[in-house]
Tab-separated table of C-alpha atoms in Angstrom:
chain	number	residue	atom	x	y	z
A	570	MET	CA	44.737	-8.687	-5.332
A	571	LYS	CA	41.373	-8.564	-7.054
A	572	LYS	CA	40.194	-11.382	-5.031
A	573	ILE	CA	41.857	-9.848	-1.508
A	574	ILE	CA	39.733	-6.774	-2.591
A	575	THR	CA	36.250	-8.845	-3.090
A	576	LEU	CA	36.634	-10.255	0.064
A	577	VAL	CA	37.503	-6.993	2.273
A	578	PHE	CA	33.788	-6.092	1.178
A	579	ILE	CA	31.732	-9.290	0.497
A	580	ILE	CA	32.661	-10.436	3.904
A	581	PRO	CA	31.687	-8.048	5.987
A	582	VAL	CA	27.848	-7.546	4.202
A	583	LEU	CA	27.641	-11.532	4.705
A	584	LEU	CA	28.183	-11.265	8.474
A	585	MET	CA	25.700	-8.364	8.640
A	586	SER	CA	23.054	-10.140	6.687
A	587	MET	CA	23.656	-13.132	8.589
A	588	MET	CA	23.369	-11.313	11.894
A	589	GLN	CA	19.793	-10.039	11.149
A	590	GLN	CA	17.348	-12.156	10.025
A	591	PRO	CA	13.540	-11.263	8.991
A	592	VAL	CA	10.900	-12.372	11.011
A	593	HIS	CA	8.142	-14.145	8.820
A	594	ALA	CA	4.083	-13.071	9.821
A	595	GLU	CA	1.191	-15.069	9.846
A	596	SER	CA	-0.255	-14.428	6.305
A	597	GLN	CA	-3.663	-12.266	6.842
A	598	LEU	CA	-4.914	-9.377	5.860
A	599	SER	CA	-3.112	-7.123	8.406
A	600	ASN	CA	0.506	-7.910	6.615
A	601	GLU	CA	-0.482	-6.828	3.320
A	602	ILE	CA	0.325	-3.858	1.239
A	603	ILE	CA	-2.159	-2.653	-1.394
A	604	TYR	CA	-1.713	-1.338	-4.359
A	605	ASP	CA	-5.159	-0.164	-5.970
A	606	ILE	CA	-5.134	-0.039	-9.679
A	607	LEU	CA	-7.440	1.749	-11.818
A	608	ILE	CA	-6.823	-0.751	-15.071
A	609	ASP	CA	-7.793	1.424	-17.850
A	610	ARG	CA	-5.098	4.044	-16.565
A	611	PHE	CA	-2.492	1.636	-15.598
A	612	ASN	CA	-0.302	0.271	-18.342
A	613	ASN	CA	-1.069	-1.458	-21.666
A	614	GLY	CA	0.348	-4.701	-21.978
A	615	ARG	CA	-1.474	-5.518	-25.364
A	616	GLN	CA	-1.275	-2.521	-27.684
A	617	ALA	CA	-4.210	-3.509	-29.205
A	618	PRO	CA	-6.065	-1.073	-31.550
A	619	SER	CA	-9.637	0.042	-30.293
A	620	ASP	CA	-11.985	2.868	-31.485
A	621	GLN	CA	-12.622	3.609	-27.637
A	622	VAL	CA	-9.211	4.100	-26.675
A	623	ASP	CA	-7.989	8.091	-27.272
A	624	ILE	CA	-5.361	8.916	-24.768
A	625	ASP	CA	-6.145	12.676	-25.121
A	626	ASP	CA	-9.528	11.935	-24.025
A	627	PRO	CA	-9.868	11.608	-20.046
A	628	LEU	CA	-13.846	10.387	-20.515
A	629	THR	CA	-12.914	7.213	-22.283
A	630	TYR	CA	-10.217	4.274	-22.403
A	631	ASN	CA	-6.779	5.488	-22.257
A	632	GLY	CA	-5.565	1.599	-23.609
A	633	GLY	CA	-4.425	0.307	-20.178
A	634	ASP	CA	-5.703	-3.464	-19.698
A	635	ILE	CA	-4.835	-6.458	-17.806
A	636	LYS	CA	-1.915	-7.946	-19.743
A	637	GLY	CA	-0.851	-4.426	-18.661
A	638	VAL	CA	-1.114	-5.476	-14.739
A	639	THR	CA	0.581	-8.474	-15.414
A	640	ALA	CA	3.507	-7.318	-17.142
A	641	ARG	CA	4.153	-4.813	-14.064
A	642	LEU	CA	3.991	-7.647	-11.255
A	643	ASP	CA	7.799	-8.091	-10.994
A	644	LEU	CA	8.410	-4.193	-10.468
A	645	LEU	CA	5.259	-3.914	-7.929
A	646	LYS	CA	6.586	-6.844	-5.964
A	647	GLU	CA	9.757	-5.127	-5.957
A	648	ASN	CA	8.655	-1.902	-4.241
A	649	GLY	CA	6.648	-4.222	-1.721
A	650	PHE	CA	3.396	-4.439	-2.723
A	651	THR	CA	1.405	-7.911	-1.650
A	652	VAL	CA	-1.966	-7.648	-2.833
A	653	VAL	CA	-3.023	-6.054	-6.240
A	654	SER	CA	-6.499	-4.486	-6.089
A	655	LEU	CA	-8.220	-3.772	-9.279
A	656	SER	CA	-10.984	-1.484	-10.268
A	657	PRO	CA	-14.454	-3.282	-11.601
A	658	ILE	CA	-13.262	-5.636	-14.447
A	659	MET	CA	-16.820	-6.285	-15.800
A	660	ASP	CA	-18.607	-5.763	-19.191
A	661	ASN	CA	-19.121	-2.085	-19.027
A	662	ALA	CA	-20.903	0.281	-21.174
A	663	LEU	CA	-19.381	2.990	-24.202
A	664	LYS	CA	-16.234	4.891	-22.557
A	665	GLY	CA	-16.943	3.195	-19.292
A	666	TYR	CA	-13.440	3.012	-18.541
A	667	HIS	CA	-13.839	3.550	-14.544
A	668	GLY	CA	-15.799	-0.089	-14.932
A	669	TYR	CA	-18.561	1.115	-12.759
A	670	TRP	CA	-21.339	1.217	-15.943
A	671	ILE	CA	-21.512	-2.430	-16.129
A	672	GLU	CA	-23.819	-3.956	-18.680
A	673	ASP	CA	-22.677	-7.762	-17.994
A	674	PHE	CA	-21.697	-8.964	-14.460
A	675	TYR	CA	-20.585	-12.138	-15.767
A	676	SER	CA	-17.905	-11.083	-18.457
A	677	VAL	CA	-15.076	-8.989	-18.706
A	678	GLU	CA	-14.797	-5.851	-20.286
A	679	GLU	CA	-13.378	-6.516	-23.914
A	680	GLU	CA	-11.222	-3.540	-23.646
A	681	PHE	CA	-9.365	-5.124	-20.560
A	682	GLY	CA	-9.170	-8.245	-22.017
A	683	THR	CA	-10.352	-11.899	-21.466
A	684	ILE	CA	-11.376	-13.939	-18.686
A	685	GLU	CA	-8.178	-15.733	-19.430
A	686	ASP	CA	-6.038	-12.923	-19.416
A	687	VAL	CA	-7.493	-12.529	-15.761
A	688	LYS	CA	-6.822	-15.912	-14.865
A	689	GLU	CA	-3.324	-15.420	-16.125
A	690	LEU	CA	-2.763	-12.387	-13.930
A	691	VAL	CA	-3.800	-14.127	-10.847
A	692	ASP	CA	-1.702	-17.023	-11.539
A	693	GLU	CA	1.293	-15.268	-11.989
A	694	ALA	CA	0.679	-13.332	-9.212
A	695	HIS	CA	0.562	-16.766	-7.120
A	696	LYS	CA	3.812	-17.801	-8.441
A	697	LYS	CA	4.911	-14.520	-6.814
A	698	ASN	CA	3.305	-15.071	-3.614
A	699	MET	CA	1.232	-12.035	-4.357
A	700	LYS	CA	-2.717	-11.779	-4.185
A	701	VAL	CA	-5.437	-10.347	-6.080
A	702	ILE	CA	-8.691	-8.610	-5.414
A	703	ILE	CA	-11.176	-7.029	-7.631
A	704	GLU	CA	-13.760	-4.371	-7.046
A	705	LEU	CA	-17.121	-5.413	-6.598
A	706	VAL	CA	-20.336	-3.268	-7.685
A	707	THR	CA	-23.103	-4.511	-6.211
A	708	ASN	CA	-25.428	-0.984	-5.972
A	709	TYR	CA	-25.301	-0.055	-9.823
A	710	VAL	CA	-26.170	-0.917	-13.120
A	711	ALA	CA	-25.332	0.860	-16.272
A	712	LYS	CA	-28.599	2.108	-17.489
A	713	SER	CA	-28.100	0.715	-21.271
A	714	SER	CA	-27.518	-2.929	-19.581
A	715	PRO	CA	-29.903	-5.703	-20.906
A	716	LEU	CA	-31.101	-5.871	-17.272
A	717	THR	CA	-32.830	-2.728	-17.256
A	718	GLU	CA	-35.101	-3.806	-20.028
A	719	GLU	CA	-36.546	-6.928	-19.351
A	720	LEU	CA	-40.147	-6.993	-18.459
A	721	ASP	CA	-39.487	-9.418	-15.586
A	722	LYS	CA	-36.945	-7.155	-13.657
A	723	GLN	CA	-38.634	-3.673	-13.598
A	724	ASP	CA	-38.812	-3.306	-9.734
A	725	TRP	CA	-35.186	-4.288	-9.590
A	726	PHE	CA	-33.971	-0.948	-10.183
A	727	ILE	CA	-34.322	2.650	-8.590
A	728	GLU	CA	-33.088	5.756	-9.373
A	729	ASN	CA	-29.910	6.987	-7.898
A	730	THR	CA	-30.401	10.048	-5.418
A	731	VAL	CA	-26.764	10.631	-4.726
A	732	GLU	CA	-25.585	13.953	-5.469
A	733	PRO	CA	-22.411	13.279	-7.488
A	734	ILE	CA	-19.090	15.045	-7.444
A	735	GLU	CA	-16.874	15.580	-10.282
A	736	ALA	CA	-15.112	12.596	-9.946
A	737	THR	CA	-18.137	10.594	-9.915
A	738	LYS	CA	-20.286	11.694	-12.674
A	739	TRP	CA	-20.504	8.522	-13.821
A	740	LEU	CA	-23.541	8.431	-11.473
A	741	ASP	CA	-25.766	10.374	-13.994
A	742	ASN	CA	-25.573	7.367	-16.306
A	743	VAL	CA	-26.425	4.267	-13.638
A	744	LEU	CA	-29.503	2.976	-11.957
A	745	VAL	CA	-29.601	1.521	-8.486
A	746	PHE	CA	-30.288	-2.213	-7.397
A	747	ASP	CA	-33.367	-2.492	-4.850
A	748	GLN	CA	-31.179	-4.865	-2.403
A	749	ASP	CA	-34.030	-5.312	-0.407
A	750	ASN	CA	-35.515	-7.380	-3.684
A	751	PRO	CA	-34.944	-11.131	-2.484
A	752	GLN	CA	-34.551	-11.644	-6.559
A	753	VAL	CA	-32.069	-9.012	-6.523
A	754	GLN	CA	-30.076	-10.344	-3.715
A	755	GLU	CA	-29.851	-13.862	-4.958
A	756	TYR	CA	-28.797	-12.235	-8.635
A	757	LEU	CA	-25.631	-10.330	-6.384
A	758	LEU	CA	-24.905	-12.721	-4.650
A	759	ASP	CA	-24.610	-15.317	-7.711
A	760	VAL	CA	-22.444	-12.826	-9.296
A	761	ALA	CA	-20.051	-12.833	-6.387
A	762	ASP	CA	-20.320	-16.643	-6.073
A	763	PHE	CA	-19.053	-16.506	-9.934
A	764	TRP	CA	-15.961	-14.459	-9.978
A	765	MET	CA	-14.735	-15.984	-6.484
A	766	ASN	CA	-14.828	-19.645	-8.481
A	767	GLU	CA	-14.296	-18.791	-11.812
A	768	VAL	CA	-10.786	-16.884	-11.713
A	769	ASP	CA	-9.271	-17.950	-8.464
A	770	ILE	CA	-9.148	-14.204	-7.218
A	771	ASP	CA	-8.403	-13.797	-3.493
A	772	GLY	CA	-10.853	-10.919	-2.401
A	773	PHE	CA	-13.355	-8.303	-3.037
A	774	LYS	CA	-13.175	-4.684	-2.708
A	775	ILE	CA	-16.445	-4.127	-1.979
A	776	HIS	CA	-17.080	-0.288	-4.010
A	777	ALA	CA	-19.599	2.225	-2.166
A	778	ALA	CA	-20.454	-0.235	1.188
A	779	ASP	CA	-21.990	2.994	2.899
A	780	GLN	CA	-24.890	2.916	0.094
A	781	ALA	CA	-25.543	-0.863	-0.038
A	782	SER	CA	-28.423	-2.505	2.278
A	783	PRO	CA	-26.756	-3.400	5.950
A	784	GLU	CA	-29.112	-6.250	5.408
A	785	PHE	CA	-28.061	-7.368	1.801
A	786	LEU	CA	-24.219	-6.475	2.819
A	787	ASN	CA	-24.502	-8.305	6.086
A	788	LYS	CA	-26.098	-11.439	3.880
A	789	LEU	CA	-23.165	-10.894	1.077
A	790	THR	CA	-20.247	-10.824	3.505
A	791	GLU	CA	-21.566	-13.803	5.237
A	792	GLN	CA	-21.963	-16.217	2.116
A	793	ILE	CA	-18.465	-15.297	1.016
A	794	LYS	CA	-16.672	-16.023	4.358
A	795	GLN	CA	-18.742	-19.586	4.582
A	796	THR	CA	-17.628	-20.059	1.137
A	797	ASP	CA	-13.950	-19.215	1.890
A	798	PRO	CA	-13.098	-17.862	5.418
A	799	ASN	CA	-9.269	-16.562	4.306
A	800	PHE	CA	-11.349	-14.479	0.973
A	801	TYR	CA	-10.034	-10.630	1.578
A	802	LEU	CA	-13.279	-8.476	1.993
A	803	ILE	CA	-12.289	-4.938	2.017
A	804	ALA	CA	-14.686	-1.764	1.837
A	805	THR	CA	-14.860	1.631	0.467
A	806	THR	CA	-17.362	4.435	0.417
A	807	LEU	CA	-18.868	6.716	-2.178
A	808	GLN	CA	-19.686	9.426	0.176
A	809	GLY	CA	-16.889	11.159	3.033
A	810	ASN	CA	-19.636	12.028	5.912
A	811	ALA	CA	-21.190	8.065	5.642
A	812	ASP	CA	-22.039	6.575	8.387
A	813	VAL	CA	-20.199	3.362	8.529
A	814	ASP	CA	-20.602	1.991	12.064
A	815	HIS	CA	-22.541	-1.057	10.689
A	816	ILE	CA	-19.653	-1.863	8.198
A	817	VAL	CA	-17.197	-1.534	10.962
A	818	GLN	CA	-19.166	-4.123	13.012
A	819	ASN	CA	-19.288	-6.546	10.382
A	820	GLU	CA	-17.462	-9.377	11.527
A	821	ASN	CA	-16.904	-10.568	7.965
A	822	ILE	CA	-15.274	-7.504	6.554
A	823	ASP	CA	-11.760	-7.121	6.976
A	824	ALA	CA	-11.100	-3.779	6.545
A	825	VAL	CA	-13.044	-0.353	6.049
A	826	ALA	CA	-11.954	2.978	4.394
A	827	ASN	CA	-11.040	5.341	7.063
A	828	GLN	CA	-12.183	8.782	5.778
A	829	GLN	CA	-10.924	10.774	8.739
A	830	MET	CA	-7.418	9.740	8.396
A	831	TYR	CA	-7.258	10.557	4.900
A	832	GLU	CA	-8.323	13.915	5.818
A	833	ALA	CA	-5.579	13.906	8.723
A	834	PHE	CA	-3.084	12.369	6.350
A	835	ASN	CA	-3.787	15.675	3.883
A	836	ASP	CA	-4.227	17.996	6.684
A	837	ILE	CA	-0.959	17.501	8.765
A	838	LEU	CA	1.649	15.373	6.310
A	839	ILE	CA	1.237	17.826	3.245
A	840	LYS	CA	3.484	20.651	5.414
A	841	PRO	CA	5.927	20.737	8.216
A	842	ASP	CA	5.485	22.094	11.699
A	843	GLU	CA	2.197	20.188	12.164
A	844	PRO	CA	2.887	17.561	15.011
A	845	ILE	CA	2.677	13.891	14.280
A	846	SER	CA	0.564	13.772	17.247
A	847	LYS	CA	-2.322	14.993	15.785
A	848	LEU	CA	-2.887	11.916	13.242
A	849	PHE	CA	-2.611	9.727	16.734
A	850	ASP	CA	-5.409	11.957	18.428
A	851	VAL	CA	-7.411	10.845	15.409
A	852	HIS	CA	-6.211	7.070	15.172
A	853	GLY	CA	-5.925	6.746	19.076
A	854	GLU	CA	-5.072	4.192	21.047
A	855	GLU	CA	-7.963	1.612	20.058
A	856	ALA	CA	-6.483	2.059	16.392
A	857	SER	CA	-7.763	-0.931	14.278
A	858	THR	CA	-6.409	-3.480	11.809
A	859	LYS	CA	-9.741	-2.808	9.985
A	860	ASP	CA	-8.513	0.200	9.320
A	861	LEU	CA	-7.932	0.659	5.739
A	862	LEU	CA	-5.581	3.325	5.463
A	863	TYR	CA	-4.768	6.061	2.034
A	864	VAL	CA	-3.791	9.162	1.418
A	865	ASP	CA	-5.486	9.580	-2.172
A	866	ASN	CA	-7.395	7.817	-4.446
A	867	MET	CA	-9.369	8.100	-7.997
A	868	ASN	CA	-11.507	10.229	-6.505
A	869	THR	CA	-9.374	12.480	-4.662
A	870	PRO	CA	-6.235	14.775	-5.318
A	871	ARG	CA	-3.012	13.341	-5.556
A	872	PHE	CA	-1.287	13.477	-2.058
A	873	SER	CA	2.023	14.431	-3.911
A	874	ASN	CA	-0.078	17.152	-5.674
A	875	ASN	CA	-1.034	18.507	-2.619
A	876	PHE	CA	2.755	18.584	-0.668
A	877	ALA	CA	4.290	19.738	-3.749
A	878	GLU	CA	2.184	22.895	-3.669
A	879	GLN	CA	3.364	23.170	-0.280
A	880	GLY	CA	6.903	22.996	-1.143
A	881	ARG	CA	7.791	19.812	0.400
A	882	ASN	CA	9.878	17.137	-0.954
A	883	ALA	CA	8.715	13.891	-2.422
A	884	ILE	CA	11.212	11.943	-0.794
A	885	THR	CA	10.892	13.154	2.747
A	886	THR	CA	7.413	13.251	2.662
A	887	TRP	CA	6.775	10.061	1.105
A	888	GLN	CA	8.882	8.655	3.939
A	889	LEU	CA	7.186	10.325	6.833
A	890	ALA	CA	3.616	9.114	5.325
A	891	LEU	CA	4.698	5.555	4.540
A	892	SER	CA	6.259	5.391	8.332
A	893	TYR	CA	2.753	6.345	9.688
A	894	LEU	CA	0.781	4.055	6.829
A	895	TYR	CA	3.334	0.647	7.188
A	896	LEU	CA	3.849	0.990	10.757
A	897	THR	CA	1.131	1.789	12.624
A	898	PRO	CA	-2.416	-0.366	12.954
A	899	GLY	CA	-4.445	-0.722	9.728
A	900	VAL	CA	-4.225	-1.859	6.092
A	901	PRO	CA	-2.309	0.685	3.760
A	902	ILE	CA	-3.881	0.675	0.127
A	903	ILE	CA	-1.479	2.978	-2.176
A	904	TYR	CA	-3.141	4.408	-5.436
A	905	GLN	CA	-1.316	3.752	-8.351
A	906	GLY	CA	1.487	6.075	-9.369
A	907	SER	CA	2.259	7.271	-6.198
A	908	GLU	CA	5.757	5.778	-5.956
A	909	VAL	CA	6.448	7.595	-9.507
A	910	PRO	CA	5.474	9.822	-8.091
A	911	MET	CA	2.169	11.356	-9.951
A	912	TYR	CA	0.681	14.521	-9.554
A	913	GLY	CA	-2.679	15.964	-10.218
A	914	PRO	CA	-5.141	18.489	-8.397
A	915	GLY	CA	-8.393	16.901	-8.949
A	916	TYR	CA	-10.139	14.776	-11.332
A	917	PRO	CA	-8.993	14.364	-14.152
A	918	GLU	CA	-5.393	14.521	-13.364
A	919	ASN	CA	-5.666	12.105	-10.756
A	920	GLN	CA	-6.929	9.480	-13.034
A	921	TYR	CA	-4.426	9.881	-16.113
A	922	LEU	CA	-2.074	6.593	-17.258
A	923	VAL	CA	0.962	5.787	-14.901
A	924	ASP	CA	4.184	7.463	-16.644
A	925	PHE	CA	6.353	4.760	-15.752
A	926	THR	CA	9.335	6.617	-17.584
A	927	SER	CA	8.940	9.370	-15.041
A	928	SER	CA	9.752	6.997	-12.019
A	929	ASN	CA	12.047	8.033	-9.367
A	930	PRO	CA	14.975	5.387	-8.414
A	931	ASP	CA	15.255	7.003	-4.785
A	932	LEU	CA	11.394	7.148	-4.067
A	933	GLU	CA	11.295	3.561	-5.066
A	934	ASP	CA	13.612	2.538	-2.545
A	935	VAL	CA	11.686	4.597	0.125
A	936	PHE	CA	8.616	2.233	-0.732
A	937	LYS	CA	11.124	-0.654	-0.868
A	938	LYS	CA	12.595	0.168	2.544
A	939	MET	CA	9.264	0.936	4.532
A	940	ALA	CA	7.631	-2.221	2.891
A	941	SER	CA	10.638	-4.409	4.252
A	942	LEU	CA	10.398	-3.023	7.933
A	943	ARG	CA	6.278	-3.591	7.840
A	944	GLY	CA	7.278	-7.549	6.815
A	945	GLN	CA	10.609	-7.840	8.997
A	946	PHE	CA	8.750	-6.958	12.589
A	947	SER	CA	5.347	-8.970	13.525
A	948	ALA	CA	4.852	-6.217	16.269
A	949	VAL	CA	4.246	-3.541	13.640
A	950	THR	CA	1.033	-5.281	11.713
A	951	GLU	CA	-0.032	-7.220	15.111
A	952	GLY	CA	1.212	-5.664	18.442
A	953	SER	CA	-0.021	-2.796	20.364
A	954	PHE	CA	0.260	0.496	19.640
A	955	GLU	CA	0.754	3.572	22.056
A	956	GLN	CA	2.405	7.388	21.706
A	957	VAL	CA	5.323	6.976	24.401
A	958	ALA	CA	6.432	10.828	23.661
A	959	THR	CA	6.074	13.901	21.562
A	960	GLU	CA	8.160	17.216	21.390
A	961	GLU	CA	6.527	19.925	18.509
A	962	GLY	CA	6.554	17.881	15.856
A	963	LEU	CA	8.088	15.036	16.442
A	964	SER	CA	6.042	11.949	17.913
A	965	LEU	CA	7.534	8.449	19.281
A	966	PHE	CA	5.352	5.294	19.170
A	967	LYS	CA	5.755	1.990	20.414
A	968	ARG	CA	4.753	-1.266	19.323
A	969	SER	CA	4.506	-4.376	20.794
A	970	LEU	CA	3.786	-8.197	20.520
A	971	GLU	CA	3.449	-9.547	24.219
A	972	ASP	CA	7.048	-9.995	25.955
A	973	LYS	CA	8.561	-11.420	22.093
A	974	GLU	CA	9.177	-8.193	20.559
A	975	THR	CA	9.053	-4.077	20.884
A	976	VAL	CA	9.939	-1.583	18.164
A	977	TYR	CA	9.836	2.179	18.376
A	978	ILE	CA	9.250	4.255	15.260
A	979	ALA	CA	9.806	8.196	15.666
A	980	ILE	CA	8.147	10.545	13.141
A	981	ASN	CA	9.599	14.273	12.917
A	982	ASN	CA	7.474	16.157	10.881
A	983	ASP	CA	8.756	19.361	12.401
A	984	SER	CA	11.119	21.825	10.430
A	985	HIS	CA	13.734	21.679	13.204
A	986	SER	CA	15.645	18.573	14.867
A	987	ARG	CA	13.572	17.235	18.029
A	988	THR	CA	14.470	15.252	20.897
A	989	VAL	CA	12.443	13.181	22.904
A	990	THR	CA	13.698	11.165	26.262
A	991	ILE	CA	11.940	7.751	27.317
A	992	ASP	CA	12.790	5.139	29.898
A	993	GLY	CA	11.497	2.115	31.216
A	994	ILE	CA	13.647	-0.037	28.902
A	995	ASP	CA	16.738	-2.535	30.450
A	996	THR	CA	19.756	-0.248	30.499
A	997	SER	CA	21.490	-3.517	29.568
A	998	MET	CA	19.742	-3.053	26.303
A	999	GLN	CA	20.280	-0.616	23.598
A	1000	LEU	CA	18.410	1.182	20.708
A	1001	LYS	CA	19.469	0.079	17.130
A	1002	GLY	CA	17.972	2.610	14.268
A	1003	LEU	CA	17.074	0.477	11.201
A	1004	LEU	CA	17.316	3.304	8.469
A	1005	HIS	CA	20.257	5.355	9.843
A	1006	ASP	CA	22.112	2.857	11.714
A	1007	ASP	CA	21.692	5.058	15.110
A	1008	THR	CA	22.737	3.533	18.238
A	1009	ILE	CA	21.285	5.013	21.226
A	1010	ARG	CA	22.197	3.963	24.752
A	1011	ALA	CA	20.788	4.336	28.235
A	1012	ASN	CA	22.737	7.406	30.118
A	1013	GLU	CA	23.690	7.227	33.582
A	1014	ASP	CA	19.947	8.117	34.642
A	1015	GLY	CA	18.783	5.350	32.399
A	1016	GLU	CA	16.935	7.244	29.847
A	1017	TYR	CA	17.367	6.877	26.227
A	1018	LEU	CA	17.601	10.178	24.475
A	1019	ILE	CA	16.300	10.177	20.911
A	1020	GLY	CA	16.996	12.870	18.670
A	1021	MET	CA	15.548	13.480	15.350
A	1022	GLU	CA	16.653	15.404	12.425
A	1023	ARG	CA	13.898	17.840	10.658
A	1024	GLU	CA	11.668	15.817	8.632
A	1025	SER	CA	12.840	12.886	9.468
A	1026	THR	CA	11.887	9.124	10.453
A	1027	GLU	CA	13.831	6.447	12.547
A	1028	VAL	CA	12.621	2.681	13.361
A	1029	PHE	CA	14.214	1.215	16.475
A	1030	MET	CA	14.431	-2.553	17.777
A	1031	ILE	CA	15.528	-3.321	20.940
A	1032	GLN	CA	18.709	-5.561	21.055
A	1033	PRO	CA	21.567	-6.431	23.922
A	1034	ASN	CA	24.099	-3.606	24.502
A	1035	VAL	CA	27.277	-5.362	23.429
A	1036	GLY	CA	29.460	-1.565	23.232
A	1037	PHE	CA	31.612	-2.344	20.319
A	1038	ASN	CA	31.522	-5.534	18.525
A	1039	TRP	CA	35.164	-6.120	18.793
A	1040	VAL	CA	35.715	-9.401	17.225
A	1041	PHE	CA	34.014	-8.269	14.183
A	1042	ILE	CA	36.283	-4.973	14.302
A	1043	SER	CA	39.412	-7.170	14.594
A	1044	PHE	CA	38.366	-9.564	12.151
A	1045	VAL	CA	37.919	-6.767	9.338
A	1046	THR	CA	41.125	-5.135	10.756
A	1047	GLY	CA	43.032	-8.583	10.183
A	1048	VAL	CA	41.587	-8.418	6.907
A	1049	PHE	CA	42.675	-4.968	5.935
A	1050	ILE	CA	46.313	-5.638	6.781
A	1051	VAL	CA	46.418	-8.839	4.488
A	1052	PHE	CA	45.470	-6.711	2.143
A	1053	ILE	CA	47.894	-3.935	2.905
A	1054	GLY	CA	50.443	-6.857	3.480
A	1055	ALA	CA	49.595	-8.186	0.115
A	1056	ILE	CA	50.340	-4.652	-1.617
A	1057	ILE	CA	53.675	-4.714	0.099
A	1058	VAL	CA	54.740	-8.108	-1.164
A	1059	LEU	CA	53.531	-7.556	-4.719
A	1060	THR	CA	55.292	-3.805	-4.727
A	1061	VAL	CA	58.914	-5.386	-3.424
A	1062	LYS	CA	58.104	-8.384	-6.770
A	1063	GLN	CA	57.204	-5.793	-8.693
A	1064	LYS	CA	60.759	-3.839	-8.084
A	1065	LYS	CA	62.875	-6.921	-7.893
A	1066	ARG	CA	61.565	-7.897	-11.539
A	1067	SER	CA	62.038	-4.201	-12.725
A	1068	LYS	CA	65.979	-4.332	-11.387
A	1069	ILE	CA	66.247	-7.722	-13.242
A	1070	LYS	CA	65.474	-6.631	-16.608
């Protein structure tokens, strides 16, 4: 009887999995999901004692290290992340947990581990088909660096003129490289070349690209791409109002942090009844795969904190956010601990050690599902993008890859159920929901009515309208008949045995 019961439940599952196989996309940055790690505040893998480590002091090392990242690779992969982005790993001045007080650009900060630890991390990531990029600091050097004391390098540095915010107080202890100086350029180009060759990393996150000399930035990125055309280059900015046009136009840079979208996410998604169409107004039909999309980072209030203050649910709100981050044009980069989730109104709470003991399995499941959808359809990473219908807080987006594949993404940020109507789809086809298993067929007018519950998302694929799958239903019904028949036979036999006794 146990075997029959197993067949009843296992066979339908196997059949369903065979009916729908994922589409494997070409490996490129637009297909990736980046997990952004502040090494010291992620995970302690060595448990090594140190005079600099004090978990109660947010202004010094708290104990995270490179081995701690390696230990969590399986979890990160399970949650759908394909690229690990590390904060600067170079040797830092005392208490330089953030990585921006670099004293030696050619060695690893001992609080983080050794260069062998970095190599092991990269090797283990590659075995799991994941990539590793590190944050490359080209603008700043610690005032305490031996470089600043060498007599032949006194013209290498200028004073910092950027007014720091609370999270960037580290600027008070740095000097700025004069990147117009040919010797400085040569030095920094060699630093980039060293790390590319020494630890087999897959890319750089160029720190504060808005503060770099455009001429040097062009030279740096051109040299890197000439060395390895497949090497990932993403760029972040230090100031929110920075002019990034020249960075976006740099053909060697694969993605640039989109500050305007960050602000839009935190204006619109943290509370209900804000139309999703407002995100589209900022992003637009010209939305690019060069957009590095994020909802928070180590310098901002946590996204989870922002929506929690509005009374929103973590599962619901992150599903709304990930639907846009993962399924519209751009490269999503998720700050560590978002999947736990972690909270914090600003610095230093936004840089606390990740509390893995407080993880929420339901929220992790949301990350896994949305990552799976991103990986299943090439249209959501490479296809065209348009908003085809709106109704109050609901927007319906269409992603198409030529004539090969079309996916519809419905995101309803409204506090009420909403419905939109679309046409132009062959009426012999149906829309199949992948998150909630909805099936929508054309009405008599050839229109498709898409109804969405409050604060929900759905992803629809187009498939032939086969009506009810009578073959499958008949098979399952037959299995149940056999199952019931077996129970009857066993019951009769059991009664006969009882009478004989």
